[in-house]
Amino acid sequence: LDSSDDLILVDAGGSLRCYASDITRSWPLGAAFSPECRDIYAVVLDMQKSVIAACGPGKQWEDMHMLSNRVAAQGLIKLGILRGSLDDILEKHVVGYFMPHGIGHLIGIDTHDVGGYPTGVERINVPGLRYLRARREMLPRMAFTVEPGLYFVDAILADARAKPEIAEHIDFDAVARYRKVGGIRIEDNIVITESGCDNLTSCPKEIAEIEQIRQVAYN
């Protein structure tokens, strides 16, 4: 790390009475986010808030992943990183080249808890979705992580560039401007209730909150 614009990403969590937590926060090394980091952070935060608001009993976990993809695609289109029809971008799983992991996983006594794939449920072999740690209905008292992220990984983007049907939706000049962001992830832990979900994570994540903390630390 050699610039105040660099980001720190910490994925960690303590345990309480043998139950795990798994929390991720991303923050600037300096007193404030760079414009590019702020842009990407805002999209990731929108992804997470949208998924948490949508989680509830009877809903399918993979649908939460697809919701995060939709919010990500809308945000990346506004930033000029993606281009073309939103429906085409989603159908081709273009966002999977920027968020190659799943939206989250079950959490309990084990950090990556069991039960994500009931008997007979198979993985979906497309970018992003193939790494989902759960494909199942959410039920009351189940606990999940919600951890969207956006990353600029050279090897993954080279793969996207080599596929014309994917590359046509990516402005690689814009990608070059945002490449220095590296990656941003925000992760909270939720528990499904009878009517929705409760967020168990109180760690600050709003841009203003993080920058206030960093200004104190940096000065």
PDB file of C-alpha atoms in Angstrom:
ATOM      1  CA  LEU A   1       0.000   0.000   0.000  1.00  0.00           C
ATOM      2  CA  ASP A   2       1.637   3.232  -1.123  1.00  0.00           C
ATOM      3  CA  SER A   3      -1.202   5.662  -1.734  1.00  0.00           C
ATOM      4  CA  SER A   4      -3.936   7.189   0.390  1.00  0.00           C
ATOM      5  CA  ASP A   5      -6.310   6.129  -2.396  1.00  0.00           C
ATOM      6  CA  ASP A   6      -5.559   2.444  -1.791  1.00  0.00           C
ATOM      7  CA  LEU A   7      -8.244   0.308  -0.166  1.00  0.00           C
ATOM      8  CA  ILE A   8      -8.124  -2.128   2.716  1.00  0.00           C
ATOM      9  CA  LEU A   9     -10.545  -5.069   2.725  1.00  0.00           C
ATOM     10  CA  VAL A  10     -10.901  -7.113   5.906  1.00  0.00           C
ATOM     11  CA  ASP A  11     -13.019 -10.286   6.007  1.00  0.00           C
ATOM     12  CA  ALA A  12     -13.202 -11.473   9.600  1.00  0.00           C
ATOM     13  CA  GLY A  13     -15.489 -12.332  12.465  1.00  0.00           C
ATOM     14  CA  GLY A  14     -15.566 -13.447  16.054  1.00  0.00           C
ATOM     15  CA  SER A  15     -17.633 -16.193  17.626  1.00  0.00           C
ATOM     16  CA  LEU A  16     -20.163 -16.162  20.460  1.00  0.00           C
ATOM     17  CA  ARG A  17     -21.171 -19.324  22.335  1.00  0.00           C
ATOM     18  CA  CYS A  18     -19.716 -21.407  19.496  1.00  0.00           C
ATOM     19  CA  TYR A  19     -21.663 -19.568  16.777  1.00  0.00           C
ATOM     20  CA  ALA A  20     -19.654 -17.883  14.033  1.00  0.00           C
ATOM     21  CA  SER A  21     -19.838 -14.472  12.431  1.00  0.00           C
ATOM     22  CA  ASP A  22     -18.409 -13.409   9.082  1.00  0.00           C
ATOM     23  CA  ILE A  23     -18.164  -9.682   8.382  1.00  0.00           C
ATOM     24  CA  THR A  24     -16.374  -7.759   5.640  1.00  0.00           C
ATOM     25  CA  ARG A  25     -15.652  -4.070   5.417  1.00  0.00           C
ATOM     26  CA  SER A  26     -13.679  -2.078   2.834  1.00  0.00           C
ATOM     27  CA  TRP A  27     -12.212   1.334   3.605  1.00  0.00           C
ATOM     28  CA  PRO A  28      -9.652   3.788   2.218  1.00  0.00           C
ATOM     29  CA  LEU A  29      -6.124   3.925   3.523  1.00  0.00           C
ATOM     30  CA  GLY A  30      -6.447   7.711   3.555  1.00  0.00           C
ATOM     31  CA  ALA A  31      -9.077  10.001   5.027  1.00  0.00           C
ATOM     32  CA  ALA A  32     -11.593   9.586   2.184  1.00  0.00           C
ATOM     33  CA  PHE A  33     -12.503   7.378  -0.739  1.00  0.00           C
ATOM     34  CA  SER A  34     -11.098   8.328  -4.128  1.00  0.00           C
ATOM     35  CA  PRO A  35     -13.824   9.219  -6.661  1.00  0.00           C
ATOM     36  CA  GLU A  36     -13.451   5.835  -8.369  1.00  0.00           C
ATOM     37  CA  CYS A  37     -13.544   3.884  -5.110  1.00  0.00           C
ATOM     38  CA  ARG A  38     -16.537   5.899  -3.943  1.00  0.00           C
ATOM     39  CA  ASP A  39     -18.390   5.055  -7.171  1.00  0.00           C
ATOM     40  CA  ILE A  40     -17.824   1.310  -6.848  1.00  0.00           C
ATOM     41  CA  TYR A  41     -18.474   1.279  -3.097  1.00  0.00           C
ATOM     42  CA  ALA A  42     -21.840   2.971  -3.652  1.00  0.00           C
ATOM     43  CA  VAL A  43     -22.876   0.304  -6.164  1.00  0.00           C
ATOM     44  CA  VAL A  44     -21.846  -2.526  -3.826  1.00  0.00           C
ATOM     45  CA  LEU A  45     -23.715  -0.925  -0.932  1.00  0.00           C
ATOM     46  CA  ASP A  46     -26.833  -0.620  -3.101  1.00  0.00           C
ATOM     47  CA  MET A  47     -26.474  -4.301  -4.015  1.00  0.00           C
ATOM     48  CA  GLN A  48     -26.321  -5.320  -0.377  1.00  0.00           C
ATOM     49  CA  LYS A  49     -29.166  -3.111   0.820  1.00  0.00           C
ATOM     50  CA  SER A  50     -31.419  -4.356  -1.984  1.00  0.00           C
ATOM     51  CA  VAL A  51     -30.766  -8.007  -1.137  1.00  0.00           C
ATOM     52  CA  ILE A  52     -31.220  -7.561   2.613  1.00  0.00           C
ATOM     53  CA  ALA A  53     -34.512  -5.767   2.013  1.00  0.00           C
ATOM     54  CA  ALA A  54     -35.685  -8.632  -0.205  1.00  0.00           C
ATOM     55  CA  CYS A  55     -34.690 -11.566   2.032  1.00  0.00           C
ATOM     56  CA  GLY A  56     -37.474 -13.430   3.767  1.00  0.00           C
ATOM     57  CA  PRO A  57     -39.084 -16.822   4.319  1.00  0.00           C
ATOM     58  CA  GLY A  58     -40.113 -18.774   1.246  1.00  0.00           C
ATOM     59  CA  LYS A  59     -37.742 -16.953  -1.088  1.00  0.00           C
ATOM     60  CA  GLN A  60     -34.978 -18.657  -3.040  1.00  0.00           C
ATOM     61  CA  TRP A  61     -31.375 -17.778  -2.264  1.00  0.00           C
ATOM     62  CA  GLU A  62     -30.325 -17.829  -5.926  1.00  0.00           C
ATOM     63  CA  ASP A  63     -32.958 -15.160  -6.616  1.00  0.00           C
ATOM     64  CA  MET A  64     -31.134 -12.929  -4.130  1.00  0.00           C
ATOM     65  CA  HIS A  65     -27.962 -13.425  -6.156  1.00  0.00           C
ATOM     66  CA  MET A  66     -29.772 -12.488  -9.354  1.00  0.00           C
ATOM     67  CA  LEU A  67     -31.178  -9.390  -7.645  1.00  0.00           C
ATOM     68  CA  SER A  68     -27.665  -8.331  -6.684  1.00  0.00           C
ATOM     69  CA  ASN A  69     -26.588  -8.847 -10.298  1.00  0.00           C
ATOM     70  CA  ARG A  70     -29.406  -6.619 -11.536  1.00  0.00           C
ATOM     71  CA  VAL A  71     -28.514  -3.809  -9.121  1.00  0.00           C
ATOM     72  CA  ALA A  72     -24.822  -4.194 -10.015  1.00  0.00           C
ATOM     73  CA  ALA A  73     -25.553  -4.063 -13.750  1.00  0.00           C
ATOM     74  CA  GLN A  74     -27.672  -0.928 -13.351  1.00  0.00           C
ATOM     75  CA  GLY A  75     -24.912   0.750 -11.362  1.00  0.00           C
ATOM     76  CA  LEU A  76     -22.124  -0.276 -13.729  1.00  0.00           C
ATOM     77  CA  ILE A  77     -24.140   0.941 -16.717  1.00  0.00           C
ATOM     78  CA  LYS A  78     -24.529   4.359 -15.055  1.00  0.00           C
ATOM     79  CA  LEU A  79     -20.757   4.478 -14.502  1.00  0.00           C
ATOM     80  CA  GLY A  80     -20.104   3.614 -18.149  1.00  0.00           C
ATOM     81  CA  ILE A  81     -18.344   0.341 -17.324  1.00  0.00           C
ATOM     82  CA  LEU A  82     -21.089  -1.768 -18.877  1.00  0.00           C
ATOM     83  CA  ARG A  83     -23.070  -0.924 -22.000  1.00  0.00           C
ATOM     84  CA  GLY A  84     -25.993  -2.292 -23.918  1.00  0.00           C
ATOM     85  CA  SER A  85     -29.348  -3.718 -22.901  1.00  0.00           C
ATOM     86  CA  LEU A  86     -29.801  -4.499 -19.209  1.00  0.00           C
ATOM     87  CA  ASP A  87     -31.692  -7.653 -20.145  1.00  0.00           C
ATOM     88  CA  ASP A  88     -28.873  -8.807 -22.444  1.00  0.00           C
ATOM     89  CA  ILE A  89     -26.258  -8.113 -19.780  1.00  0.00           C
ATOM     90  CA  LEU A  90     -28.191 -10.170 -17.246  1.00  0.00           C
ATOM     91  CA  GLU A  91     -28.941 -13.001 -19.672  1.00  0.00           C
ATOM     92  CA  LYS A  92     -25.235 -13.318 -20.528  1.00  0.00           C
ATOM     93  CA  HIS A  93     -24.171 -13.128 -16.841  1.00  0.00           C
ATOM     94  CA  VAL A  94     -21.740 -10.309 -17.589  1.00  0.00           C
ATOM     95  CA  VAL A  95     -21.764  -9.191 -13.942  1.00  0.00           C
ATOM     96  CA  GLY A  96     -20.211 -12.575 -13.075  1.00  0.00           C
ATOM     97  CA  TYR A  97     -16.933 -11.257 -14.490  1.00  0.00           C
ATOM     98  CA  PHE A  98     -16.968  -8.517 -11.852  1.00  0.00           C
ATOM     99  CA  MET A  99     -18.490 -10.537  -8.986  1.00  0.00           C
ATOM    100  CA  PRO A 100     -17.212 -14.084  -9.504  1.00  0.00           C
ATOM    101  CA  HIS A 101     -18.479 -15.378  -6.138  1.00  0.00           C
ATOM    102  CA  GLY A 102     -21.946 -16.001  -4.757  1.00  0.00           C
ATOM    103  CA  ILE A 103     -23.981 -13.481  -2.795  1.00  0.00           C
ATOM    104  CA  GLY A 104     -23.419 -15.315   0.491  1.00  0.00           C
ATOM    105  CA  HIS A 105     -23.766 -18.526   2.467  1.00  0.00           C
ATOM    106  CA  LEU A 106     -25.368 -20.122   5.471  1.00  0.00           C
ATOM    107  CA  ILE A 107     -23.617 -19.343   8.744  1.00  0.00           C
ATOM    108  CA  GLY A 108     -23.895 -21.034  12.126  1.00  0.00           C
ATOM    109  CA  ILE A 109     -21.567 -23.212  14.162  1.00  0.00           C
ATOM    110  CA  ASP A 110     -19.428 -23.352  11.032  1.00  0.00           C
ATOM    111  CA  THR A 111     -18.576 -20.115   9.200  1.00  0.00           C
ATOM    112  CA  HIS A 112     -19.570 -21.764   5.921  1.00  0.00           C
ATOM    113  CA  ASP A 113     -22.365 -23.838   7.402  1.00  0.00           C
ATOM    114  CA  VAL A 114     -23.916 -26.968   5.928  1.00  0.00           C
ATOM    115  CA  GLY A 115     -27.289 -27.291   4.243  1.00  0.00           C
ATOM    116  CA  GLY A 116     -26.843 -24.954   1.310  1.00  0.00           C
ATOM    117  CA  TYR A 117     -27.592 -27.623  -1.281  1.00  0.00           C
ATOM    118  CA  PRO A 118     -30.455 -29.963  -0.360  1.00  0.00           C
ATOM    119  CA  THR A 119     -30.351 -33.450  -1.851  1.00  0.00           C
ATOM    120  CA  GLY A 120     -30.886 -33.369  -5.605  1.00  0.00           C
ATOM    121  CA  VAL A 121     -30.106 -29.665  -6.073  1.00  0.00           C
ATOM    122  CA  GLU A 122     -27.237 -29.075  -8.517  1.00  0.00           C
ATOM    123  CA  ARG A 123     -25.009 -26.084  -9.166  1.00  0.00           C
ATOM    124  CA  ILE A 124     -25.730 -23.701 -12.058  1.00  0.00           C
ATOM    125  CA  ASN A 125     -22.679 -23.629 -14.323  1.00  0.00           C
ATOM    126  CA  VAL A 126     -22.590 -19.958 -15.380  1.00  0.00           C
ATOM    127  CA  PRO A 127     -20.297 -17.097 -14.235  1.00  0.00           C
ATOM    128  CA  GLY A 128     -20.947 -16.090 -10.627  1.00  0.00           C
ATOM    129  CA  LEU A 129     -23.777 -18.552 -10.041  1.00  0.00           C
ATOM    130  CA  ARG A 130     -21.503 -21.596 -10.254  1.00  0.00           C
ATOM    131  CA  TYR A 131     -19.895 -20.527  -6.973  1.00  0.00           C
ATOM    132  CA  LEU A 132     -23.108 -20.060  -5.006  1.00  0.00           C
ATOM    133  CA  ARG A 133     -22.723 -21.774  -1.637  1.00  0.00           C
ATOM    134  CA  ALA A 134     -26.487 -22.230  -1.336  1.00  0.00           C
ATOM    135  CA  ARG A 135     -29.431 -22.955  -3.633  1.00  0.00           C
ATOM    136  CA  ARG A 136     -32.420 -23.356  -1.409  1.00  0.00           C
ATOM    137  CA  GLU A 137     -35.506 -21.786   0.102  1.00  0.00           C
ATOM    138  CA  MET A 138     -34.893 -19.452   3.014  1.00  0.00           C
ATOM    139  CA  LEU A 139     -36.743 -20.451   6.180  1.00  0.00           C
ATOM    140  CA  PRO A 140     -37.250 -18.704   9.537  1.00  0.00           C
ATOM    141  CA  ARG A 141     -34.264 -18.894  11.913  1.00  0.00           C
ATOM    142  CA  MET A 142     -31.790 -19.645   9.121  1.00  0.00           C
ATOM    143  CA  ALA A 143     -28.768 -17.342   9.168  1.00  0.00           C
ATOM    144  CA  PHE A 144     -26.982 -16.161   6.022  1.00  0.00           C
ATOM    145  CA  THR A 145     -24.211 -13.814   5.043  1.00  0.00           C
ATOM    146  CA  VAL A 146     -25.000 -11.152   2.440  1.00  0.00           C
ATOM    147  CA  GLU A 147     -21.708 -10.205   0.819  1.00  0.00           C
ATOM    148  CA  PRO A 148     -21.833  -8.599  -2.614  1.00  0.00           C
ATOM    149  CA  GLY A 149     -18.615  -7.340  -4.129  1.00  0.00           C
ATOM    150  CA  LEU A 150     -17.209  -5.896  -7.326  1.00  0.00           C
ATOM    151  CA  TYR A 151     -13.643  -6.622  -8.414  1.00  0.00           C
ATOM    152  CA  PHE A 152     -11.300  -5.733 -11.245  1.00  0.00           C
ATOM    153  CA  VAL A 153      -9.240  -8.905 -11.698  1.00  0.00           C
ATOM    154  CA  ASP A 154      -6.948  -8.901 -14.713  1.00  0.00           C
ATOM    155  CA  ALA A 155      -7.203 -12.622 -15.456  1.00  0.00           C
ATOM    156  CA  ILE A 156     -11.007 -12.643 -15.267  1.00  0.00           C
ATOM    157  CA  LEU A 157     -11.314  -9.504 -17.382  1.00  0.00           C
ATOM    158  CA  ALA A 158      -8.927 -10.994 -19.954  1.00  0.00           C
ATOM    159  CA  ASP A 159     -11.300 -13.947 -20.197  1.00  0.00           C
ATOM    160  CA  ALA A 160     -14.202 -11.539 -20.727  1.00  0.00           C
ATOM    161  CA  ARG A 161     -12.285  -9.639 -23.405  1.00  0.00           C
ATOM    162  CA  ALA A 162     -11.635 -12.899 -25.266  1.00  0.00           C
ATOM    163  CA  LYS A 163     -15.373 -13.636 -25.546  1.00  0.00           C
ATOM    164  CA  PRO A 164     -16.994 -11.290 -28.103  1.00  0.00           C
ATOM    165  CA  GLU A 165     -20.504 -11.855 -26.731  1.00  0.00           C
ATOM    166  CA  ILE A 166     -19.288 -10.632 -23.312  1.00  0.00           C
ATOM    167  CA  ALA A 167     -16.758  -8.024 -24.446  1.00  0.00           C
ATOM    168  CA  GLU A 168     -19.368  -6.098 -26.426  1.00  0.00           C
ATOM    169  CA  HIS A 169     -21.010  -5.154 -23.121  1.00  0.00           C
ATOM    170  CA  ILE A 170     -17.827  -3.926 -21.394  1.00  0.00           C
ATOM    171  CA  ASP A 171     -16.094  -0.588 -21.979  1.00  0.00           C
ATOM    172  CA  PHE A 172     -12.504  -1.597 -21.314  1.00  0.00           C
ATOM    173  CA  ASP A 173     -11.325   2.032 -21.335  1.00  0.00           C
ATOM    174  CA  ALA A 174     -13.667   2.649 -18.404  1.00  0.00           C
ATOM    175  CA  VAL A 175     -12.440  -0.556 -16.775  1.00  0.00           C
ATOM    176  CA  ALA A 176      -8.876   0.785 -17.038  1.00  0.00           C
ATOM    177  CA  ARG A 177      -9.910   3.908 -15.112  1.00  0.00           C
ATOM    178  CA  TYR A 178     -11.457   1.832 -12.330  1.00  0.00           C
ATOM    179  CA  ARG A 179      -8.880  -0.967 -12.259  1.00  0.00           C
ATOM    180  CA  LYS A 180      -6.959   0.708  -9.408  1.00  0.00           C
ATOM    181  CA  VAL A 181      -9.987   0.140  -7.146  1.00  0.00           C
ATOM    182  CA  GLY A 182      -9.021  -3.527  -7.056  1.00  0.00           C
ATOM    183  CA  GLY A 183     -12.060  -4.861  -5.259  1.00  0.00           C
ATOM    184  CA  ILE A 184     -14.726  -3.918  -2.733  1.00  0.00           C
ATOM    185  CA  ARG A 185     -16.913  -6.235  -0.675  1.00  0.00           C
ATOM    186  CA  ILE A 186     -19.416  -5.479   2.099  1.00  0.00           C
ATOM    187  CA  GLU A 187     -20.660  -8.388   4.230  1.00  0.00           C
ATOM    188  CA  ASP A 188     -23.318  -8.533   6.940  1.00  0.00           C
ATOM    189  CA  ASN A 189     -24.950 -11.437   8.757  1.00  0.00           C
ATOM    190  CA  ILE A 190     -28.729 -11.793   8.742  1.00  0.00           C
ATOM    191  CA  VAL A 191     -31.261 -14.157  10.270  1.00  0.00           C
ATOM    192  CA  ILE A 192     -34.509 -14.963   8.491  1.00  0.00           C
ATOM    193  CA  THR A 193     -37.655 -14.143  10.472  1.00  0.00           C
ATOM    194  CA  GLU A 194     -41.327 -14.965   9.966  1.00  0.00           C
ATOM    195  CA  SER A 195     -41.820 -11.743   8.013  1.00  0.00           C
ATOM    196  CA  GLY A 196     -38.420 -10.826   6.573  1.00  0.00           C
ATOM    197  CA  CYS A 197     -34.986 -10.754   8.136  1.00  0.00           C
ATOM    198  CA  ASP A 198     -32.991  -9.116  10.913  1.00  0.00           C
ATOM    199  CA  ASN A 199     -29.522  -7.732  10.257  1.00  0.00           C
ATOM    200  CA  LEU A 200     -27.235  -8.809  13.107  1.00  0.00           C
ATOM    201  CA  THR A 201     -24.315  -6.651  11.964  1.00  0.00           C
ATOM    202  CA  SER A 202     -23.968  -3.141  13.349  1.00  0.00           C
ATOM    203  CA  CYS A 203     -20.479  -2.309  12.045  1.00  0.00           C
ATOM    204  CA  PRO A 204     -20.492   1.040  10.163  1.00  0.00           C
ATOM    205  CA  LYS A 205     -20.725   0.786   6.367  1.00  0.00           C
ATOM    206  CA  GLU A 206     -22.180   4.048   5.068  1.00  0.00           C
ATOM    207  CA  ILE A 207     -19.659   6.147   3.149  1.00  0.00           C
ATOM    208  CA  ALA A 208     -20.078   9.116   5.506  1.00  0.00           C
ATOM    209  CA  GLU A 209     -19.574   6.890   8.571  1.00  0.00           C
ATOM    210  CA  ILE A 210     -16.425   5.307   7.180  1.00  0.00           C
ATOM    211  CA  GLU A 211     -14.915   8.612   6.116  1.00  0.00           C
ATOM    212  CA  GLN A 212     -15.637  10.141   9.511  1.00  0.00           C
ATOM    213  CA  ILE A 213     -13.764   7.276  11.188  1.00  0.00           C
ATOM    214  CA  ARG A 214     -10.892   7.495   8.699  1.00  0.00           C
ATOM    215  CA  GLN A 215     -10.555  11.262   9.136  1.00  0.00           C
ATOM    216  CA  VAL A 216     -10.053  10.773  12.855  1.00  0.00           C
ATOM    217  CA  ALA A 217      -7.574   7.934  12.323  1.00  0.00           C
ATOM    218  CA  TYR A 218      -5.723   9.628   9.468  1.00  0.00           C
ATOM    219  CA  ASN A 219      -5.253  12.886  11.309  1.00  0.00           C
TER     220      ASN A 219
END
